[in-house]
Short mmCIF file of C-alpha atoms in Angstrom, two decimals:
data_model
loop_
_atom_site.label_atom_id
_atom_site.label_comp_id
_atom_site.label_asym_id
_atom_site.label_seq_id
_atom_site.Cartn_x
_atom_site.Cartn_y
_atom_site.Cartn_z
CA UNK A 11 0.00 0.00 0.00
CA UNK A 12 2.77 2.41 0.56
CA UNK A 13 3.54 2.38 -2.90
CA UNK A 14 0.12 2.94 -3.75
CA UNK A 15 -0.21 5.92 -1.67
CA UNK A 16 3.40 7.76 -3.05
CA UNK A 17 1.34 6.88 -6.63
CA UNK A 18 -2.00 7.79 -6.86
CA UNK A 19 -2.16 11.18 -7.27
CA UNK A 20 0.09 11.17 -10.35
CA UNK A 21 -1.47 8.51 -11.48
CA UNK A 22 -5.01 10.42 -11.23
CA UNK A 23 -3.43 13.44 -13.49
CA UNK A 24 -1.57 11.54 -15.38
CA UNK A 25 -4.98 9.14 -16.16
CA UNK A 26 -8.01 9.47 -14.51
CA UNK A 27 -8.25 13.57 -15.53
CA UNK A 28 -7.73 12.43 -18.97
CA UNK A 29 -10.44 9.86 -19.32
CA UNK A 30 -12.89 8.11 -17.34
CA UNK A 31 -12.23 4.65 -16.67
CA UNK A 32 -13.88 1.80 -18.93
CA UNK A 33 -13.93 -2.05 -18.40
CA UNK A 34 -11.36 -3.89 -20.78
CA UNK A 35 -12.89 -5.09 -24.00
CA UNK A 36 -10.68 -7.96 -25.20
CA UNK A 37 -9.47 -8.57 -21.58
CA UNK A 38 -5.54 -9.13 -22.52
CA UNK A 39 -2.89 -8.16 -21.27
CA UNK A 40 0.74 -8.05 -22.93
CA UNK A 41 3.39 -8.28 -21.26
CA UNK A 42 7.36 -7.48 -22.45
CA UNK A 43 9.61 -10.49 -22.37
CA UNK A 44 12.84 -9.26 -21.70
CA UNK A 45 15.90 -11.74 -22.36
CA UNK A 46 16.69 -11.87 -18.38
CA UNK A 47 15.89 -14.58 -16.35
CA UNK A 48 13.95 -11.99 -13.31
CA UNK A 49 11.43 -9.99 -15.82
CA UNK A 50 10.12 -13.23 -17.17
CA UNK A 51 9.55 -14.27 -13.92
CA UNK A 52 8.15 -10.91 -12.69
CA UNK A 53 5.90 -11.36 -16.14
CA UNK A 54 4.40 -15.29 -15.48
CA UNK A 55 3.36 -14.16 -11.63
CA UNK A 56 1.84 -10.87 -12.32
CA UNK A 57 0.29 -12.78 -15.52
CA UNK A 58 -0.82 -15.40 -13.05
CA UNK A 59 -2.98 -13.30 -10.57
CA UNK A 60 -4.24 -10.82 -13.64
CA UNK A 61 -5.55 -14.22 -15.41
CA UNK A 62 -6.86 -15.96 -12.31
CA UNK A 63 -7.67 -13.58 -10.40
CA UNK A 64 -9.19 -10.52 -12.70
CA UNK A 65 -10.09 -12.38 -16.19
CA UNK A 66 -7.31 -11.50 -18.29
CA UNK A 67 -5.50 -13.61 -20.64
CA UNK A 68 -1.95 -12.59 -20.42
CA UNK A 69 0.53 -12.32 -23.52
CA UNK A 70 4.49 -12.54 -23.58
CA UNK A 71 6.09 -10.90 -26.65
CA UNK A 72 10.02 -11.21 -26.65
CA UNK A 73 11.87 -7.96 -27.00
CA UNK A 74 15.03 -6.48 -26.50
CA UNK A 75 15.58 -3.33 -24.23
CA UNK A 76 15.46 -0.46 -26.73
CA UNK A 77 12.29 -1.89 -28.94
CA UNK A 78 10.46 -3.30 -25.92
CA UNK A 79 10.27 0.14 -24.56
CA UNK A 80 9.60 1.77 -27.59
CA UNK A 81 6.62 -0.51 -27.78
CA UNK A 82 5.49 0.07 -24.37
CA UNK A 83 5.36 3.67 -24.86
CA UNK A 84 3.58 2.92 -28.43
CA UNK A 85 0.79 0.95 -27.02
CA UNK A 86 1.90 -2.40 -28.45
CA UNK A 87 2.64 -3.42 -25.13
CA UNK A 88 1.04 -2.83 -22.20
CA UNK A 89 3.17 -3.65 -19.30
CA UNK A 90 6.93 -3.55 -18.35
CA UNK A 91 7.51 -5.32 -14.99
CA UNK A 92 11.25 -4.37 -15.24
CA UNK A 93 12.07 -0.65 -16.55
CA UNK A 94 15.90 -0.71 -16.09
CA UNK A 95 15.42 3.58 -15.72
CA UNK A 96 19.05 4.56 -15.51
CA UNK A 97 20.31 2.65 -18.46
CA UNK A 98 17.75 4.12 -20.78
CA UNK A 99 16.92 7.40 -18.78
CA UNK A 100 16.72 9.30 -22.21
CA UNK A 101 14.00 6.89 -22.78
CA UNK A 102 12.18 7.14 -19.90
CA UNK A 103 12.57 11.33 -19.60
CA UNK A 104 10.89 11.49 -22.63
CA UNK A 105 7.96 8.62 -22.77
CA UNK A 106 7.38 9.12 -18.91
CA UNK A 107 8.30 12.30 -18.26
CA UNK A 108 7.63 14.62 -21.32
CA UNK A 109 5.38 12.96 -23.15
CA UNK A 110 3.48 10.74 -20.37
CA UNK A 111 2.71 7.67 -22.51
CA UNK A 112 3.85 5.68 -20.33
CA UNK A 113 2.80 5.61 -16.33
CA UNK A 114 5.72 4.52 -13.90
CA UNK A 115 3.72 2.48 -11.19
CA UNK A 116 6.84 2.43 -8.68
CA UNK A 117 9.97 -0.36 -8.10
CA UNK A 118 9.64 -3.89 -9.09
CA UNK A 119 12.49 -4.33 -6.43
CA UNK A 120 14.76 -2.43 -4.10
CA UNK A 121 17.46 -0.22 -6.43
CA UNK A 122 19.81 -2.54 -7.40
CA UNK A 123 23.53 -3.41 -7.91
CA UNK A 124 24.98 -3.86 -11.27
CA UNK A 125 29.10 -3.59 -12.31
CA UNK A 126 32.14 -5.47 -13.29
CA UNK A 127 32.42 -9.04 -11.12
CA UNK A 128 34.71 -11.37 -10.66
CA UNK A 129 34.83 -14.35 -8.60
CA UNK A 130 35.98 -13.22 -4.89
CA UNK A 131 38.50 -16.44 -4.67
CA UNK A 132 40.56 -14.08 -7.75
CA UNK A 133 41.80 -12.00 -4.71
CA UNK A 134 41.23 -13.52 -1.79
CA UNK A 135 42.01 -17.19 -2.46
CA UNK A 136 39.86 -19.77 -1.48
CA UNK A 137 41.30 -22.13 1.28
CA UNK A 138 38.83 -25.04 0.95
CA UNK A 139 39.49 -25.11 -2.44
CA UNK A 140 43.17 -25.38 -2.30
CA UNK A 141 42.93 -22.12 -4.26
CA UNK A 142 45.47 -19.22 -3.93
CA UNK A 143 45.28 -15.30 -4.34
CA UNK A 144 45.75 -14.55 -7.66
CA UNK A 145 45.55 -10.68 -7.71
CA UNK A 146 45.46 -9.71 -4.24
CA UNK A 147 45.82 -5.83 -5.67
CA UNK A 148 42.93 -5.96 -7.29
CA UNK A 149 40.29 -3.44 -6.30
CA UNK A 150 39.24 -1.19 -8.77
CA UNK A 151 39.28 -1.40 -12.90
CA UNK A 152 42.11 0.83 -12.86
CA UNK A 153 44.12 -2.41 -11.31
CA UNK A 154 42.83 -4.40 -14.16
CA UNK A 155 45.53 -3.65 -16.62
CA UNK A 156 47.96 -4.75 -13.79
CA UNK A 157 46.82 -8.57 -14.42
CA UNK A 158 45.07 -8.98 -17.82
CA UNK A 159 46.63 -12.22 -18.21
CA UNK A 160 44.56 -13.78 -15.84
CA UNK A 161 41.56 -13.24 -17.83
CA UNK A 162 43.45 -14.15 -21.30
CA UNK A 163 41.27 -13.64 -24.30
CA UNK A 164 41.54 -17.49 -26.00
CA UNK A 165 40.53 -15.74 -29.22
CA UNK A 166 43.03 -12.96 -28.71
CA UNK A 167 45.87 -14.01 -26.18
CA UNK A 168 47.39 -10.67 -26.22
CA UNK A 169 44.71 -9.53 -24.19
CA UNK A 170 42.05 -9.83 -21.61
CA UNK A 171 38.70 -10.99 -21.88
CA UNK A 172 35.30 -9.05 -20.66
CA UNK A 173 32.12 -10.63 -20.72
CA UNK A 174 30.15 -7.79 -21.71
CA UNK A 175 26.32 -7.62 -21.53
CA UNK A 176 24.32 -8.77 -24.38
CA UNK A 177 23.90 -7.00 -27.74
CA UNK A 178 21.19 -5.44 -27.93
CA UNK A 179 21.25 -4.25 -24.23
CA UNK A 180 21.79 -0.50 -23.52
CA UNK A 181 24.27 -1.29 -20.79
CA UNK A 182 26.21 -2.98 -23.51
CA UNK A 183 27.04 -0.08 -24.78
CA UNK A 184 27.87 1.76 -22.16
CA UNK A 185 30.05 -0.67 -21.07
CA UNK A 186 32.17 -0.45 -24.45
CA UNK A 187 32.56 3.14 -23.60
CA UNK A 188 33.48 2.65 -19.97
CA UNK A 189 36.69 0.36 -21.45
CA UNK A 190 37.44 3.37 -22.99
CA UNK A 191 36.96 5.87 -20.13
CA UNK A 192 38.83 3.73 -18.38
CA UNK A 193 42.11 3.16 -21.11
CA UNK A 194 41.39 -0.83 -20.65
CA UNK A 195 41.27 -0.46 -24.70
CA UNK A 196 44.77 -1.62 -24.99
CA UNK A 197 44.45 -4.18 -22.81
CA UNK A 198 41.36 -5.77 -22.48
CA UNK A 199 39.05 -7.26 -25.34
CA UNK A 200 35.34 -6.83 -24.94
CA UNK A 201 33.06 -10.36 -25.73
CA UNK A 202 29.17 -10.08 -26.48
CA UNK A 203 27.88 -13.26 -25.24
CA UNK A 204 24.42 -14.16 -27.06
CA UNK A 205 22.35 -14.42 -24.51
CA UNK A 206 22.12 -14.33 -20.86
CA UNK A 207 22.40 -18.04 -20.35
CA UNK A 208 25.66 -17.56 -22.37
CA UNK A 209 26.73 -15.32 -20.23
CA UNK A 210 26.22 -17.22 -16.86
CA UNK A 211 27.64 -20.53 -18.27
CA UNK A 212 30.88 -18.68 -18.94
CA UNK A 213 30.80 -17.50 -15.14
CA UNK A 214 29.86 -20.53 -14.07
CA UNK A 215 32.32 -22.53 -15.49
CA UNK A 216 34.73 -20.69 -14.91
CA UNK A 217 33.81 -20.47 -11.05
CA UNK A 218 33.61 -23.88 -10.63
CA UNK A 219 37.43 -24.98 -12.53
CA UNK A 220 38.28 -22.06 -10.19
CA UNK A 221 39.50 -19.70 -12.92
CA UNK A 222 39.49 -16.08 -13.14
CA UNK A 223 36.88 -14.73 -14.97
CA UNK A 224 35.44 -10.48 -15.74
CA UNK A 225 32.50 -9.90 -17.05
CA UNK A 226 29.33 -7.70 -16.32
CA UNK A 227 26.68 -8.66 -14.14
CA UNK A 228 23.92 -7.27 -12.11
CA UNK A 229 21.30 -8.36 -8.98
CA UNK A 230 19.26 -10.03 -8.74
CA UNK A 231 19.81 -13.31 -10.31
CA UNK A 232 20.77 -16.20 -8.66
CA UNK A 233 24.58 -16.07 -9.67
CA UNK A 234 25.08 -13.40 -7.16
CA UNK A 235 22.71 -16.14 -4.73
CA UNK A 236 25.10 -18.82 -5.13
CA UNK A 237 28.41 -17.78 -6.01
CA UNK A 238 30.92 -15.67 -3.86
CA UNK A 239 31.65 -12.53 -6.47
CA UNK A 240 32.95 -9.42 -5.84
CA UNK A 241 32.09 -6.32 -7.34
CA UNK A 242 35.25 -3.92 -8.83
CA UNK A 243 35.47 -0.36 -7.46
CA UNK A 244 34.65 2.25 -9.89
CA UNK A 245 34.88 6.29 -9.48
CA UNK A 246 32.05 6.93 -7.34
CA UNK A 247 28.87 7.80 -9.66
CA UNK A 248 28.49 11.32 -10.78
CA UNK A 249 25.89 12.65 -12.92
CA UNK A 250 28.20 14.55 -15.00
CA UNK A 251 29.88 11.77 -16.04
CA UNK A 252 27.10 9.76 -16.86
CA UNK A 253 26.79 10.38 -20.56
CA UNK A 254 27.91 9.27 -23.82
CA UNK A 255 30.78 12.03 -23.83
CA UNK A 256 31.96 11.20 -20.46
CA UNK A 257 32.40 7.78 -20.99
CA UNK A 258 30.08 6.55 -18.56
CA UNK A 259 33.63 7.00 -16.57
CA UNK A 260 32.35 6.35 -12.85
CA UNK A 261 30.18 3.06 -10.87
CA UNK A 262 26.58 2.51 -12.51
CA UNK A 263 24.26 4.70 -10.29
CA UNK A 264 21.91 2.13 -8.01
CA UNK A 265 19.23 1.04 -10.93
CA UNK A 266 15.89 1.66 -10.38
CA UNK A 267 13.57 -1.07 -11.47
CA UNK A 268 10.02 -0.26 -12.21
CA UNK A 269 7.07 -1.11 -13.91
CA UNK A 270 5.66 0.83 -16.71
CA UNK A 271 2.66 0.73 -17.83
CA UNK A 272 0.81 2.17 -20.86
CA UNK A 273 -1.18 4.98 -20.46
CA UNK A 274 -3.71 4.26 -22.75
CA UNK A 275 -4.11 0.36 -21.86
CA UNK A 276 -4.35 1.96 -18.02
CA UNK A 277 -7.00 4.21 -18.74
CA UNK A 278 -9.36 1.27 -20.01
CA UNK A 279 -8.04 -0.96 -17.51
CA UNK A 280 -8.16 0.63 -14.22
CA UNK A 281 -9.05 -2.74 -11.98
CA UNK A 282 -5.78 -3.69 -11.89
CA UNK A 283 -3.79 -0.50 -11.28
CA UNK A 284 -3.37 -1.56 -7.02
CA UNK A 285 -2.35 -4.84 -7.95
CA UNK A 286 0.07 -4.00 -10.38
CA UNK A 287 1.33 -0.17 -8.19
CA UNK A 288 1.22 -2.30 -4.99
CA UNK A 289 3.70 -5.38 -6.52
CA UNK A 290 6.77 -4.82 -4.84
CA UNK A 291 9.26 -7.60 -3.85
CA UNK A 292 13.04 -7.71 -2.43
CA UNK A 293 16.50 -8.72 -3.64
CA UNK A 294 16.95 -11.70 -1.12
CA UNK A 295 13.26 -12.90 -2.81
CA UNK A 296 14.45 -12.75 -5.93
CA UNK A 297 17.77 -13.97 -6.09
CA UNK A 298 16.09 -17.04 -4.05
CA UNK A 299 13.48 -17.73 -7.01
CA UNK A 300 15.97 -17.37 -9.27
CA UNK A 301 18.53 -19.85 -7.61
CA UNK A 302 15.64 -22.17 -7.08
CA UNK A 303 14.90 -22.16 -11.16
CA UNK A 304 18.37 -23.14 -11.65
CA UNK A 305 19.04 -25.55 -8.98
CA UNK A 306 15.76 -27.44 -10.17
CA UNK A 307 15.67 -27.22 -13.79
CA UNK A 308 12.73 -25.20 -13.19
CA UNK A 309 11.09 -23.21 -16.21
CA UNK A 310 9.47 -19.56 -15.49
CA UNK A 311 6.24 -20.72 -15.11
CA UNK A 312 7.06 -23.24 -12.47
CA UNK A 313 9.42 -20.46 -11.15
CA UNK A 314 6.54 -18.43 -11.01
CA UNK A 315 3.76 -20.73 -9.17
CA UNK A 316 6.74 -21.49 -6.52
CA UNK A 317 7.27 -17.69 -5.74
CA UNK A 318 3.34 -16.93 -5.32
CA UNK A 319 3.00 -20.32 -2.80
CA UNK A 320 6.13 -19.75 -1.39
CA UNK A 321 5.58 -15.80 -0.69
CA UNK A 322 1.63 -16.40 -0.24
CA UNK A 323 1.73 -13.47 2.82
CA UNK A 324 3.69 -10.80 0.23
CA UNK A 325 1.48 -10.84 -2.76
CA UNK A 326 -1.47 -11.16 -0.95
CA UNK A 327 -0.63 -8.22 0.48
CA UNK A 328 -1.21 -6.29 -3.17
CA UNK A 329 -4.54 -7.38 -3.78
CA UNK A 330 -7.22 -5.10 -2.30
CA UNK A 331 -9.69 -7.09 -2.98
CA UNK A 332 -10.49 -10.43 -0.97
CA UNK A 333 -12.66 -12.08 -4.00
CA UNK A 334 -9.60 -11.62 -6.32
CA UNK A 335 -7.16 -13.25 -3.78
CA UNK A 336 -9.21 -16.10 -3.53
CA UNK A 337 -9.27 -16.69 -7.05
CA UNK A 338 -5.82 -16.79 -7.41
CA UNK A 339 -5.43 -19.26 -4.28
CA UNK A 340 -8.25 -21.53 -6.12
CA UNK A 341 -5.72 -21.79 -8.86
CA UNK A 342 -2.69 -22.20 -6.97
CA UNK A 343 -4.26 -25.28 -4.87
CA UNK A 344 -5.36 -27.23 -8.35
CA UNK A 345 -1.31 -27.23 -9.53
CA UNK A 346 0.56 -30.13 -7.58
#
């Protein structure tokens, strides 16, 4: 509810003064797919409730950052459960801000961590593991040139490899300019993995032979859950660096992580605007979903049904209404 409150009077000018509010005619509800492991999940349990609780049949249409937004703020999707706002904050000036298409309904999750990792047994060692220091210097990125040949690009042995984000991400480009800000250039070869479970393989595996490995990574996600990484200092964040000509050249400001939602789609579908400005959740939730996908095989909508039983006291807490809650508990007690 306290989200609610900090909400609703925006949400009345930026909707309610501009039309009345009408019951949905087709009754869908589409829903961005991101290609990370948390939105998907954030997608299948608010498309859970919204279908067994309120009547709505919930799409999923797969998108990449930059187009998924654009559709959300074009109307051909109706609801982001994870707006990344600082690493498209051009984006979200202009479609939330200026031109109001789009209605932020408040976090998805607390502001979160995202940087340059690597495993924490790189400097530290790891005793049990028979492992020893490797770069005990290392702190910051500006140590990184010190030992690139821990991280040896196989491709490119005359330099080190970073696992960048994926293409297509906004934060993959900023992270190609932050190797520049940060003269790693010379040094240091960036890799686009293709997808996110590229990405986390090559951490993985690399965790587990108990090799050094760089790459980009953010929380939640059930990495951070169940492997001991540590996070490289960066120039503490400043606005005035944040930008295309600055080079991005200081630590990724705490993300915010909200949900968008259309403004047209709202103003026909007002039912389910305390549901959706109530959702909130935490890290430790997350990155505990998320490891329990991965340590069971588990897809996202078995991720999903295991977050609403398991957290049956949190999201009943964003449904005002008792007859919608006890739809969506119907539903929950048929699956096994």
């Amino acid at each position: 509810m306290r989200k609610l409150f900090a909400l609703f009077c925006a949400v009345l000018i930026a909707v309610f003064c501009i039309a009345g509010s009408a019951p949905a005619k087709d009754k869908t509800v589409t829903f961005v797919d991101f290609s990370w492991s948390s939105v998907q999940m954030h997608n299948r349990i608010a498309g859970f409730v919204l279908e067994h609780g309120y009547g709505y049949k919930p799409n999923y249409i797969f998108a990449e950052s930059v187009p998924g937004l654009t559709g959300l703020a074009r109307g051909d999707i109706d609801v982001a459960m994870e707006m990344w706002v600082d690493n498209v904050l051009d984006w979200y000036n202009e479609a939330v801000g200026k031109d109001k298409k789009v209605i932020d309904l408040g976090p998805t999750f607390p502001d979160s961590p995202q940087g340059w990792y690597v495993p924490t047994f790189v400097i530290e060692g790891d005793e049990e593991r028979g492992i020893e220091p490797m770069a005990p210097d290392l702190r910051s990125v500006y140590d990184l040139p010190k030992y690139w040949e821990l991280f040896k690009d196989p491709e490119k042995p005359n330099k080190g490899r970073f696992y960048n984000a994926i293409p297509g991400w906004v934060v993959h480009d900023i992270n190609l300019k932050k190797l520049e800000a940060y003269g790693l250039t010379e040094t240091f070869e960036p890799f686009g993995p293709g997808s996110q479970t590229s990405l986390a393989t090559a951490i993985v595996t690399a965790y587990n032979r108990g090799q050094p490995v760089l790459a980009y990574y953010w929380e939640p996600e059930w990495i951070m859950g169940m492997l001991n990484m540590t996070r490289l200092e960066e120039p503490p964040y400043d606005p005035k660096k944040w930008n295309d000509e600055a080079g991005y050249a200081c630590e990724f400001p705490a993300a915010r992580v909200h949900i968008g939602i259309n403004a047209d789609f709202l103003k026909n579908n007002t039912e389910i605007l305390s549901f959706l400005a109530n959702y909130e959740t935490t890290l430790e939730q997350n990155n505990a979903a998320l490891a329990y996908m991965q340590q069971n095989n588990a897809d996202i909508e078995t991720t999903a049904v295991w977050f609403l039983k398991e957290y049956k006291d949190l999201w009943t807490k964003w449904i005002p209404d008792d007859k919608v809650k006890e739809k969506v508990l119907k539903a929950l007690k048929k699956i096994k």
